PDB file of C-alpha atoms and ligand atoms in Angstrom:
ATOM      1  CA  MET A   1     -52.196  57.878 -42.116  1.00  0.00           C
ATOM      2  CA  ARG A   2     -51.789  54.629 -40.238  1.00  0.00           C
ATOM      3  CA  LEU A   3     -51.443  56.002 -36.690  1.00  0.00           C
ATOM      4  CA  ALA A   4     -53.864  58.939 -36.841  1.00  0.00           C
ATOM      5  CA  GLY A   5     -54.981  59.997 -33.369  1.00  0.00           C
ATOM      6  CA  LYS A   6     -52.938  57.278 -31.614  1.00  0.00           C
ATOM      7  CA  THR A   7     -50.681  58.153 -28.707  1.00  0.00           C
ATOM      8  CA  ALA A   8     -47.239  56.564 -28.618  1.00  0.00           C
ATOM      9  CA  ILE A   9     -44.599  56.682 -25.909  1.00  0.00           C
ATOM     10  CA  ILE A  10     -41.132  56.102 -27.330  1.00  0.00           C
ATOM     11  CA  THR A  11     -38.346  55.659 -24.797  1.00  0.00           C
ATOM     12  CA  GLY A  12     -34.805  56.662 -25.718  1.00  0.00           C
ATOM     13  CA  ALA A  13     -36.243  58.937 -28.410  1.00  0.00           C
ATOM     14  CA  ALA A  14     -33.832  61.854 -27.970  1.00  0.00           C
ATOM     15  CA  ARG A  15     -31.582  60.403 -30.663  1.00  0.00           C
ATOM     16  CA  GLY A  16     -30.819  57.309 -32.745  1.00  0.00           C
ATOM     17  CA  LEU A  17     -33.471  54.735 -33.555  1.00  0.00           C
ATOM     18  CA  GLY A  18     -35.925  56.260 -31.088  1.00  0.00           C
ATOM     19  CA  ALA A  19     -35.743  59.674 -32.752  1.00  0.00           C
ATOM     20  CA  ALA A  20     -36.337  58.070 -36.167  1.00  0.00           C
ATOM     21  CA  PHE A  21     -39.343  56.128 -34.817  1.00  0.00           C
ATOM     22  CA  ALA A  22     -40.723  59.319 -33.272  1.00  0.00           C
ATOM     23  CA  LYS A  23     -40.484  61.280 -36.507  1.00  0.00           C
ATOM     24  CA  GLY A  24     -41.959  58.418 -38.535  1.00  0.00           C
ATOM     25  CA  PHE A  25     -44.855  57.987 -36.098  1.00  0.00           C
ATOM     26  CA  GLY A  26     -45.519  61.746 -36.237  1.00  0.00           C
ATOM     27  CA  LYS A  27     -45.714  61.572 -40.014  1.00  0.00           C
ATOM     28  CA  GLU A  28     -48.369  58.864 -39.633  1.00  0.00           C
ATOM     29  CA  GLY A  29     -50.462  61.198 -37.446  1.00  0.00           C
ATOM     30  CA  ALA A  30     -49.482  59.952 -33.973  1.00  0.00           C
ATOM     31  CA  ASN A  31     -49.113  61.963 -30.790  1.00  0.00           C
ATOM     32  CA  VAL A  32     -45.576  61.139 -29.691  1.00  0.00           C
ATOM     33  CA  VAL A  33     -44.234  61.266 -26.146  1.00  0.00           C
ATOM     34  CA  VAL A  34     -40.453  61.531 -26.256  1.00  0.00           C
ATOM     35  CA  ALA A  35     -39.131  59.856 -23.087  1.00  0.00           C
ATOM     36  CA  ASP A  36     -35.390  59.943 -22.437  1.00  0.00           C
ATOM     37  CA  ILE A  37     -32.769  60.849 -19.859  1.00  0.00           C
ATOM     38  CA  ARG A  38     -31.236  63.034 -22.578  1.00  0.00           C
ATOM     39  CA  ASP A  39     -33.020  66.238 -23.656  1.00  0.00           C
ATOM     40  CA  GLY A  40     -35.575  65.437 -26.350  1.00  0.00           C
ATOM     41  CA  ALA A  41     -36.403  68.931 -27.647  1.00  0.00           C
ATOM     42  CA  ALA A  42     -34.908  68.286 -31.099  1.00  0.00           C
ATOM     43  CA  THR A  43     -37.025  65.159 -31.546  1.00  0.00           C
ATOM     44  CA  VAL A  44     -40.168  66.984 -30.410  1.00  0.00           C
ATOM     45  CA  ALA A  45     -39.496  69.659 -33.043  1.00  0.00           C
ATOM     46  CA  ALA A  46     -38.925  66.987 -35.714  1.00  0.00           C
ATOM     47  CA  VAL A  47     -42.207  65.232 -34.854  1.00  0.00           C
ATOM     48  CA  GLU A  48     -44.125  68.500 -34.986  1.00  0.00           C
ATOM     49  CA  GLN A  49     -42.530  69.367 -38.302  1.00  0.00           C
ATOM     50  CA  ALA A  50     -43.621  65.963 -39.583  1.00  0.00           C
ATOM     51  CA  GLY A  51     -47.209  66.771 -38.603  1.00  0.00           C
ATOM     52  CA  GLY A  52     -47.633  65.068 -35.218  1.00  0.00           C
ATOM     53  CA  LYS A  53     -48.131  66.445 -31.717  1.00  0.00           C
ATOM     54  CA  SER A  54     -45.325  65.828 -29.261  1.00  0.00           C
ATOM     55  CA  PHE A  55     -43.759  66.645 -25.943  1.00  0.00           C
ATOM     56  CA  TYR A  56     -40.732  65.536 -23.947  1.00  0.00           C
ATOM     57  CA  VAL A  57     -40.788  63.844 -20.539  1.00  0.00           C
ATOM     58  CA  ALA A  58     -37.461  63.446 -18.745  1.00  0.00           C
ATOM     59  CA  THR A  59     -37.498  59.735 -17.915  1.00  0.00           C
ATOM     60  CA  ASP A  60     -34.972  57.286 -16.552  1.00  0.00           C
ATOM     61  CA  VAL A  61     -36.399  53.854 -17.367  1.00  0.00           C
ATOM     62  CA  ARG A  62     -34.391  52.375 -14.487  1.00  0.00           C
ATOM     63  CA  LYS A  63     -36.772  54.117 -12.067  1.00  0.00           C
ATOM     64  CA  GLN A  64     -40.315  52.766 -11.757  1.00  0.00           C
ATOM     65  CA  GLU A  65     -41.687  56.051 -10.380  1.00  0.00           C
ATOM     66  CA  GLN A  66     -40.324  57.935 -13.409  1.00  0.00           C
ATOM     67  CA  CYS A  67     -41.888  55.388 -15.797  1.00  0.00           C
ATOM     68  CA  ASP A  68     -45.210  55.818 -13.973  1.00  0.00           C
ATOM     69  CA  ALA A  69     -44.931  59.610 -14.210  1.00  0.00           C
ATOM     70  CA  MET A  70     -44.127  59.288 -17.938  1.00  0.00           C
ATOM     71  CA  ALA A  71     -47.286  57.226 -18.540  1.00  0.00           C
ATOM     72  CA  LYS A  72     -49.437  59.613 -16.502  1.00  0.00           C
ATOM     73  CA  ALA A  73     -48.078  62.649 -18.352  1.00  0.00           C
ATOM     74  CA  ALA A  74     -48.869  60.978 -21.700  1.00  0.00           C
ATOM     75  CA  ALA A  75     -52.419  60.060 -20.666  1.00  0.00           C
ATOM     76  CA  ASP A  76     -53.076  63.473 -19.098  1.00  0.00           C
ATOM     77  CA  ARG A  77     -51.947  65.303 -22.248  1.00  0.00           C
ATOM     78  CA  PHE A  78     -53.410  63.049 -24.926  1.00  0.00           C
ATOM     79  CA  GLY A  79     -56.238  61.188 -23.173  1.00  0.00           C
ATOM     80  CA  GLY A  80     -54.732  57.686 -23.249  1.00  0.00           C
ATOM     81  CA  ILE A  81     -51.829  55.516 -24.385  1.00  0.00           C
ATOM     82  CA  ASP A  82     -52.061  53.239 -27.432  1.00  0.00           C
ATOM     83  CA  ILE A  83     -48.442  52.373 -28.192  1.00  0.00           C
ATOM     84  CA  LEU A  84     -45.252  51.868 -26.182  1.00  0.00           C
ATOM     85  CA  VAL A  85     -41.902  51.497 -27.927  1.00  0.00           C
ATOM     86  CA  ASN A  86     -39.355  50.171 -25.441  1.00  0.00           C
ATOM     87  CA  ASN A  87     -36.288  51.469 -27.235  1.00  0.00           C
ATOM     88  CA  ALA A  88     -34.081  53.104 -24.552  1.00  0.00           C
ATOM     89  CA  GLY A  89     -30.884  51.155 -24.170  1.00  0.00           C
ATOM     90  CA  ILE A  90     -27.176  51.197 -23.505  1.00  0.00           C
ATOM     91  CA  ILE A  91     -24.870  49.790 -26.171  1.00  0.00           C
ATOM     92  CA  VAL A  92     -21.698  48.664 -24.390  1.00  0.00           C
ATOM     93  CA  THR A  93     -18.094  48.867 -25.546  1.00  0.00           C
ATOM     94  CA  LEU A  94     -16.611  45.441 -26.269  1.00  0.00           C
ATOM     95  CA  LYS A  95     -14.082  43.986 -23.833  1.00  0.00           C
ATOM     96  CA  PRO A  96     -13.078  40.487 -22.744  1.00  0.00           C
ATOM     97  CA  SER A  97     -16.126  39.062 -21.009  1.00  0.00           C
ATOM     98  CA  MET A  98     -14.155  37.986 -17.934  1.00  0.00           C
ATOM     99  CA  GLU A  99     -13.394  41.677 -17.282  1.00  0.00           C
ATOM    100  CA  VAL A 100     -17.047  42.681 -17.076  1.00  0.00           C
ATOM    101  CA  THR A 101     -17.826  43.565 -13.461  1.00  0.00           C
ATOM    102  CA  THR A 102     -20.970  42.833 -11.502  1.00  0.00           C
ATOM    103  CA  GLU A 103     -21.689  46.591 -11.407  1.00  0.00           C
ATOM    104  CA  GLU A 104     -21.447  46.861 -15.214  1.00  0.00           C
ATOM    105  CA  TRP A 105     -23.687  43.813 -15.627  1.00  0.00           C
ATOM    106  CA  LEU A 106     -26.338  45.188 -13.275  1.00  0.00           C
ATOM    107  CA  ASP A 107     -26.177  48.644 -14.850  1.00  0.00           C
ATOM    108  CA  VAL A 108     -26.863  47.308 -18.355  1.00  0.00           C
ATOM    109  CA  MET A 109     -29.570  44.983 -17.057  1.00  0.00           C
ATOM    110  CA  ALA A 110     -31.270  47.847 -15.207  1.00  0.00           C
ATOM    111  CA  THR A 111     -31.625  49.897 -18.396  1.00  0.00           C
ATOM    112  CA  ASN A 112     -32.021  47.252 -21.094  1.00  0.00           C
ATOM    113  CA  ALA A 113     -33.996  44.513 -19.321  1.00  0.00           C
ATOM    114  CA  LEU A 114     -35.647  46.003 -16.236  1.00  0.00           C
ATOM    115  CA  GLY A 115     -36.417  49.299 -18.033  1.00  0.00           C
ATOM    116  CA  PRO A 116     -38.772  47.760 -20.626  1.00  0.00           C
ATOM    117  CA  PHE A 117     -40.579  45.767 -17.921  1.00  0.00           C
ATOM    118  CA  GLN A 118     -41.057  48.869 -15.777  1.00  0.00           C
ATOM    119  CA  CYS A 119     -42.412  50.816 -18.765  1.00  0.00           C
ATOM    120  CA  ILE A 120     -44.823  47.965 -19.534  1.00  0.00           C
ATOM    121  CA  LYS A 121     -46.011  48.072 -15.915  1.00  0.00           C
ATOM    122  CA  ALA A 122     -46.478  51.819 -16.226  1.00  0.00           C
ATOM    123  CA  VAL A 123     -48.614  51.725 -19.405  1.00  0.00           C
ATOM    124  CA  PHE A 124     -50.622  48.565 -18.648  1.00  0.00           C
ATOM    125  CA  PRO A 125     -53.342  50.358 -16.608  1.00  0.00           C
ATOM    126  CA  TYR A 126     -53.977  52.618 -19.624  1.00  0.00           C
ATOM    127  CA  MET A 127     -54.075  49.749 -22.146  1.00  0.00           C
ATOM    128  CA  LYS A 128     -55.874  46.976 -20.319  1.00  0.00           C
ATOM    129  CA  ASP A 129     -59.425  48.063 -21.168  1.00  0.00           C
ATOM    130  CA  LYS A 130     -58.959  49.160 -24.779  1.00  0.00           C
ATOM    131  CA  GLY A 131     -55.924  47.249 -26.053  1.00  0.00           C
ATOM    132  CA  GLY A 132     -52.568  48.493 -27.229  1.00  0.00           C
ATOM    133  CA  LYS A 133     -49.280  47.808 -28.961  1.00  0.00           C
ATOM    134  CA  ILE A 134     -45.961  47.195 -27.260  1.00  0.00           C
ATOM    135  CA  ILE A 135     -42.788  47.053 -29.341  1.00  0.00           C
ATOM    136  CA  ASN A 136     -39.579  45.994 -27.628  1.00  0.00           C
ATOM    137  CA  ILE A 137     -36.234  46.741 -29.245  1.00  0.00           C
ATOM    138  CA  SER A 138     -34.040  43.685 -28.742  1.00  0.00           C
ATOM    139  CA  SER A 139     -30.932  42.984 -30.858  1.00  0.00           C
ATOM    140  CA  GLY A 140     -29.654  40.593 -33.480  1.00  0.00           C
ATOM    141  CA  THR A 141     -26.646  39.981 -31.212  1.00  0.00           C
ATOM    142  CA  ILE A 142     -28.684  37.470 -29.196  1.00  0.00           C
ATOM    143  CA  LEU A 143     -28.747  35.074 -32.148  1.00  0.00           C
ATOM    144  CA  GLU A 144     -25.300  35.844 -33.466  1.00  0.00           C
ATOM    145  CA  GLY A 145     -23.103  34.803 -30.536  1.00  0.00           C
ATOM    146  CA  VAL A 146     -21.208  38.075 -30.161  1.00  0.00           C
ATOM    147  CA  PRO A 147     -18.205  37.944 -27.800  1.00  0.00           C
ATOM    148  CA  GLY A 148     -17.178  40.771 -25.471  1.00  0.00           C
ATOM    149  CA  MET A 149     -20.626  41.884 -24.368  1.00  0.00           C
ATOM    150  CA  PRO A 150     -22.107  39.173 -22.096  1.00  0.00           C
ATOM    151  CA  HIS A 151     -24.208  41.684 -20.162  1.00  0.00           C
ATOM    152  CA  TYR A 152     -25.596  43.334 -23.325  1.00  0.00           C
ATOM    153  CA  ILE A 153     -26.558  40.091 -25.071  1.00  0.00           C
ATOM    154  CA  SER A 154     -28.113  38.751 -21.860  1.00  0.00           C
ATOM    155  CA  SER A 155     -30.158  41.923 -21.445  1.00  0.00           C
ATOM    156  CA  LYS A 156     -31.399  41.736 -25.034  1.00  0.00           C
ATOM    157  CA  GLY A 157     -32.153  38.012 -24.678  1.00  0.00           C
ATOM    158  CA  ALA A 158     -34.246  38.954 -21.666  1.00  0.00           C
ATOM    159  CA  VAL A 159     -36.167  41.431 -23.834  1.00  0.00           C
ATOM    160  CA  TRP A 160     -36.940  38.653 -26.309  1.00  0.00           C
ATOM    161  CA  ALA A 161     -38.166  36.324 -23.555  1.00  0.00           C
ATOM    162  CA  LEU A 162     -40.186  39.124 -21.976  1.00  0.00           C
ATOM    163  CA  THR A 163     -41.843  39.766 -25.348  1.00  0.00           C
ATOM    164  CA  ARG A 164     -43.062  36.193 -25.605  1.00  0.00           C
ATOM    165  CA  GLY A 165     -44.257  35.955 -22.010  1.00  0.00           C
ATOM    166  CA  MET A 166     -46.108  39.258 -22.071  1.00  0.00           C
ATOM    167  CA  ALA A 167     -47.670  38.490 -25.468  1.00  0.00           C
ATOM    168  CA  ARG A 168     -49.137  35.279 -24.044  1.00  0.00           C
ATOM    169  CA  GLU A 169     -50.382  37.032 -20.906  1.00  0.00           C
ATOM    170  CA  PHE A 170     -51.754  40.152 -22.631  1.00  0.00           C
ATOM    171  CA  GLY A 171     -53.606  38.502 -25.533  1.00  0.00           C
ATOM    172  CA  ASP A 172     -56.908  38.625 -23.662  1.00  0.00           C
ATOM    173  CA  TYR A 173     -56.447  42.380 -23.227  1.00  0.00           C
ATOM    174  CA  LYS A 174     -55.847  42.795 -26.988  1.00  0.00           C
ATOM    175  CA  ILE A 175     -52.378  44.103 -26.261  1.00  0.00           C
ATOM    176  CA  ASN A 176     -49.877  42.952 -28.908  1.00  0.00           C
ATOM    177  CA  VAL A 177     -46.282  42.561 -27.773  1.00  0.00           C
ATOM    178  CA  ASN A 178     -43.604  42.175 -30.440  1.00  0.00           C
ATOM    179  CA  ALA A 179     -39.859  42.684 -30.715  1.00  0.00           C
ATOM    180  CA  ILE A 180     -37.524  44.049 -33.358  1.00  0.00           C
ATOM    181  CA  GLY A 181     -33.960  42.723 -33.508  1.00  0.00           C
ATOM    182  CA  PRO A 182     -31.782  45.294 -35.285  1.00  0.00           C
ATOM    183  CA  GLY A 183     -28.410  44.344 -36.689  1.00  0.00           C
ATOM    184  CA  PHE A 184     -25.666  46.951 -36.625  1.00  0.00           C
ATOM    185  CA  THR A 185     -27.332  50.276 -37.398  1.00  0.00           C
ATOM    186  CA  HIS A 186     -25.717  53.684 -37.914  1.00  0.00           C
ATOM    187  CA  SER A 187     -27.383  55.521 -35.024  1.00  0.00           C
ATOM    188  CA  GLU A 188     -25.376  57.871 -32.799  1.00  0.00           C
ATOM    189  CA  GLY A 189     -24.978  55.076 -30.246  1.00  0.00           C
ATOM    190  CA  GLY A 190     -24.152  52.527 -32.945  1.00  0.00           C
ATOM    191  CA  ASN A 191     -21.481  54.770 -34.434  1.00  0.00           C
ATOM    192  CA  GLU A 192     -19.938  55.455 -30.991  1.00  0.00           C
ATOM    193  CA  PHE A 193     -19.742  51.698 -30.407  1.00  0.00           C
ATOM    194  CA  ASP A 194     -18.144  51.186 -33.805  1.00  0.00           C
ATOM    195  CA  THR A 195     -15.496  53.855 -33.194  1.00  0.00           C
ATOM    196  CA  LYS A 196     -14.480  52.472 -29.787  1.00  0.00           C
ATOM    197  CA  LYS A 197     -14.425  48.819 -30.844  1.00  0.00           C
ATOM    198  CA  THR A 198     -10.966  47.226 -30.765  1.00  0.00           C
ATOM    199  CA  PHE A 199     -11.651  43.593 -31.592  1.00  0.00           C
ATOM    200  CA  PRO A 200     -11.785  42.785 -34.391  1.00  0.00           C
ATOM    201  CA  PRO A 201     -10.221  46.147 -35.306  1.00  0.00           C
ATOM    202  CA  MET A 202     -12.412  46.893 -38.307  1.00  0.00           C
ATOM    203  CA  PRO A 203     -15.698  48.759 -38.826  1.00  0.00           C
ATOM    204  CA  MET A 204     -18.926  46.827 -38.306  1.00  0.00           C
ATOM    205  CA  ASP A 205     -20.002  47.345 -41.916  1.00  0.00           C
ATOM    206  CA  GLU A 206     -16.797  45.704 -43.104  1.00  0.00           C
ATOM    207  CA  ILE A 207     -17.436  42.699 -40.839  1.00  0.00           C
ATOM    208  CA  GLN A 208     -21.148  42.332 -41.554  1.00  0.00           C
ATOM    209  CA  MET A 209     -21.492  43.428 -45.160  1.00  0.00           C
ATOM    210  CA  PRO A 210     -20.086  40.200 -46.681  1.00  0.00           C
ATOM    211  CA  VAL A 211     -22.613  38.091 -44.740  1.00  0.00           C
ATOM    212  CA  ARG A 212     -25.665  40.275 -45.398  1.00  0.00           C
ATOM    213  CA  CYS A 213     -28.033  39.113 -48.154  1.00  0.00           C
ATOM    214  CA  ILE A 214     -28.481  42.760 -49.083  1.00  0.00           C
ATOM    215  CA  LYS A 215     -25.057  44.338 -48.943  1.00  0.00           C
ATOM    216  CA  GLU A 216     -26.013  47.795 -47.718  1.00  0.00           C
ATOM    217  CA  PRO A 217     -25.405  49.819 -44.549  1.00  0.00           C
ATOM    218  CA  VAL A 218     -28.426  50.105 -42.239  1.00  0.00           C
ATOM    219  CA  TYR A 219     -29.650  53.476 -40.908  1.00  0.00           C
ATOM    220  CA  PRO A 220     -32.259  54.216 -38.210  1.00  0.00           C
ATOM    221  CA  GLU A 221     -34.770  55.333 -40.868  1.00  0.00           C
ATOM    222  CA  ASP A 222     -34.663  51.831 -42.363  1.00  0.00           C
ATOM    223  CA  LEU A 223     -36.351  50.395 -39.262  1.00  0.00           C
ATOM    224  CA  VAL A 224     -39.191  52.889 -39.065  1.00  0.00           C
ATOM    225  CA  GLY A 225     -41.592  51.051 -41.390  1.00  0.00           C
ATOM    226  CA  THR A 226     -41.319  47.874 -39.314  1.00  0.00           C
ATOM    227  CA  ALA A 227     -42.150  49.790 -36.128  1.00  0.00           C
ATOM    228  CA  ILE A 228     -45.113  51.537 -37.790  1.00  0.00           C
ATOM    229  CA  PHE A 229     -46.409  48.172 -39.009  1.00  0.00           C
ATOM    230  CA  LEU A 230     -46.191  46.702 -35.499  1.00  0.00           C
ATOM    231  CA  ALA A 231     -47.841  49.819 -34.029  1.00  0.00           C
ATOM    232  CA  SER A 232     -50.708  49.847 -36.533  1.00  0.00           C
ATOM    233  CA  ASN A 233     -53.848  47.805 -37.029  1.00  0.00           C
ATOM    234  CA  ASP A 234     -52.100  46.001 -39.912  1.00  0.00           C
ATOM    235  CA  SER A 235     -50.441  43.752 -37.294  1.00  0.00           C
ATOM    236  CA  ARG A 236     -53.678  43.157 -35.336  1.00  0.00           C
ATOM    237  CA  LEU A 237     -53.142  39.392 -35.077  1.00  0.00           C
ATOM    238  CA  ILE A 238     -49.356  39.349 -34.867  1.00  0.00           C
ATOM    239  CA  THR A 239     -47.972  39.022 -31.347  1.00  0.00           C
ATOM    240  CA  GLY A 240     -45.065  37.408 -29.506  1.00  0.00           C
ATOM    241  CA  GLN A 241     -42.889  37.761 -32.619  1.00  0.00           C
ATOM    242  CA  TYR A 242     -39.285  38.824 -33.082  1.00  0.00           C
ATOM    243  CA  ILE A 243     -38.499  40.521 -36.399  1.00  0.00           C
ATOM    244  CA  LEU A 244     -34.827  40.608 -37.350  1.00  0.00           C
ATOM    245  CA  HIS A 245     -33.847  43.770 -39.169  1.00  0.00           C
ATOM    246  CA  ASP A 246     -30.278  43.298 -40.367  1.00  0.00           C
ATOM    247  CA  ALA A 247     -30.324  43.275 -44.187  1.00  0.00           C
ATOM    248  CA  GLY A 248     -30.526  39.491 -44.065  1.00  0.00           C
ATOM    249  CA  MET A 249     -27.370  38.802 -42.078  1.00  0.00           C
ATOM    250  CA  LEU A 250     -29.049  36.208 -39.854  1.00  0.00           C
ATOM    251  CA  HIS A 251     -32.002  33.988 -40.610  1.00  0.00           C
ATOM    252  CA  TYR A 252     -34.418  33.042 -37.855  1.00  0.00           C
TER     253      TYR A 252
HETATM  254  P1  NAD B   1     -28.442  55.593 -29.065  1.00  0.00           P
HETATM  255  O1  NAD B   1     -27.384  55.570 -28.006  1.00  0.00           O
HETATM  256  O2  NAD B   1     -28.199  56.412 -30.276  1.00  0.00           O
HETATM  257  O3  NAD B   1     -29.834  56.008 -28.413  1.00  0.00           O
HETATM  258  C1  NAD B   1     -30.254  55.443 -27.194  1.00  0.00           C
HETATM  259  C2  NAD B   1     -31.116  56.433 -26.429  1.00  0.00           C
HETATM  260  O4  NAD B   1     -31.527  55.805 -25.199  1.00  0.00           O
HETATM  261  C3  NAD B   1     -30.356  57.707 -26.049  1.00  0.00           C
HETATM  262  O5  NAD B   1     -31.082  58.849 -26.422  1.00  0.00           O
HETATM  263  C4  NAD B   1     -30.193  57.592 -24.537  1.00  0.00           C
HETATM  264  O6  NAD B   1     -30.174  58.857 -23.853  1.00  0.00           O
HETATM  265  C5  NAD B   1     -31.425  56.775 -24.150  1.00  0.00           C
HETATM  266  N1  NAD B   1     -31.279  56.122 -22.848  1.00  0.00           N
HETATM  267  C6  NAD B   1     -30.188  55.425 -22.386  1.00  0.00           C
HETATM  268  N2  NAD B   1     -30.405  55.045 -21.120  1.00  0.00           N
HETATM  269  C7  NAD B   1     -31.646  55.501 -20.772  1.00  0.00           C
HETATM  270  C8  NAD B   1     -32.434  55.405 -19.591  1.00  0.00           C
HETATM  271  N3  NAD B   1     -31.979  54.792 -18.472  1.00  0.00           N
HETATM  272  N4  NAD B   1     -33.659  55.968 -19.575  1.00  0.00           N
HETATM  273  C9  NAD B   1     -34.122  56.624 -20.688  1.00  0.00           C
HETATM  274  N5  NAD B   1     -33.421  56.756 -21.817  1.00  0.00           N
HETATM  275  C10 NAD B   1     -32.203  56.193 -21.865  1.00  0.00           C
HETATM  276  O7  NAD B   1     -28.651  54.065 -29.474  1.00  0.00           O
HETATM  277  P2  NAD B   1     -29.566  53.403 -30.619  1.00  0.00           P
HETATM  278  O8  NAD B   1     -28.675  52.700 -31.557  1.00  0.00           O
HETATM  279  O9  NAD B   1     -30.556  54.366 -31.131  1.00  0.00           O
HETATM  280  O10 NAD B   1     -30.281  52.282 -29.754  1.00  0.00           O
HETATM  281  C11 NAD B   1     -31.683  52.183 -29.595  1.00  0.00           C
HETATM  282  C12 NAD B   1     -32.010  50.767 -29.178  1.00  0.00           C
HETATM  283  O11 NAD B   1     -31.654  49.879 -30.244  1.00  0.00           O
HETATM  284  C13 NAD B   1     -31.211  50.305 -27.953  1.00  0.00           C
HETATM  285  O12 NAD B   1     -32.055  49.525 -27.132  1.00  0.00           O
HETATM  286  C14 NAD B   1     -30.111  49.447 -28.563  1.00  0.00           C
HETATM  287  O13 NAD B   1     -29.618  48.484 -27.675  1.00  0.00           O
HETATM  288  C15 NAD B   1     -30.852  48.827 -29.732  1.00  0.00           C
HETATM  289  N6  NAD B   1     -29.971  48.314 -30.792  1.00  0.00           N
HETATM  290  C16 NAD B   1     -29.163  49.164 -31.488  1.00  0.00           C
HETATM  291  C17 NAD B   1     -28.320  48.640 -32.483  1.00  0.00           C
HETATM  292  C18 NAD B   1     -27.403  49.517 -33.287  1.00  0.00           C
HETATM  293  O14 NAD B   1     -26.522  48.976 -33.999  1.00  0.00           O
HETATM  294  N7  NAD B   1     -27.543  50.842 -33.248  1.00  0.00           N
HETATM  295  C19 NAD B   1     -28.351  47.267 -32.764  1.00  0.00           C
HETATM  296  C20 NAD B   1     -29.184  46.434 -32.031  1.00  0.00           C
HETATM  297  C21 NAD B   1     -30.008  46.976 -31.056  1.00  0.00           C
END
C-alpha cells in the first residue's frame, strides 16, 4: 500500500473527482479527511469500506478560519497532515464572456483560486518540519482557449501559477507541489455542466473525442492513479509540475 499511515485532506471530496480520490487513497491505506461544504458521509463510508480511516469536516474553502479548523481537526484526529489535495471547485455554466459579472468572477475566484491558497496556508504549519505533498486540481481549459468561462479559466490558470511558485518556495521544506489538469471528466459537476451547455450545442464527449489520442470517455476513477502517484514517495523529486489528464487531447 503506497499511502499506508499517511493522512490526506481532500477538499471537495463529497462527490466527483474528490470522492474518487478519497476512495482510492483509502484503498492505499491513507487516513482521509473529507472536507466539503456538501455533506461527505457517503465518501467517508466509501473510504472506510476501502480499508482507510476517514471523517468529514464541513469546510468552505473560501473562509480561512474554516480551512484552519479543517487542518486542526485532521491533525488532532490523525496526529499530522501529509497530503493536501486542493480539489474543491466550481465548474461554471458557459455564457458569453461579456455577460460575466464582477460578482460571478469574484465568486469563482474565491473558491477556485483563493481556496487552494487558504488551504495551503492552513496545512503549512503541519508540513513544514516533516515535508508533505500538495496536489492542486487545475484544468486543461487553461491551455485549450475555451470561450464562455473567462472567470473559470483565469481561476484555474491561477492554480497553475500558484503550483509553480509554491513548489519553488517549499522545496527546502521537502513539500512537493504539483498540479493535475483534467480534461472533461464525467463527474457529477462535469455532467451538470455538460447538460446545461448551449454552445456548441453538443455533448463534450462528441466535441473532444475526435481530438483525443485515446478516444474514450474519462471518468473520475481514471484520475486516481495520478493523484496517488503524486501523493506517494514515488514522486519524491517531482515538483512544480502540471500533468494533463485528458486522454491525450492536448499536448504540453
Ligand atoms: P463536482 O461539482 O462533482 O465536485 C466538486 C466538489 O467541490 C463538490 O462536492 C462541492 O460541494 C465542492 N465545493 C464547491 N465549492 C466548495 C467550497 N467553497 N468549499 C468546499 N467545497 C466546495 O466537480 P468535479 O468535476 O469533481 O470537480 C473537481 C475539481 O476538478 C474542480 O476543481 C474542477 O474545477 C476540476 N475539474 C473538473 C473537470 C471536469 O470535467 N469534471 C475538468 C477540469 C477540472
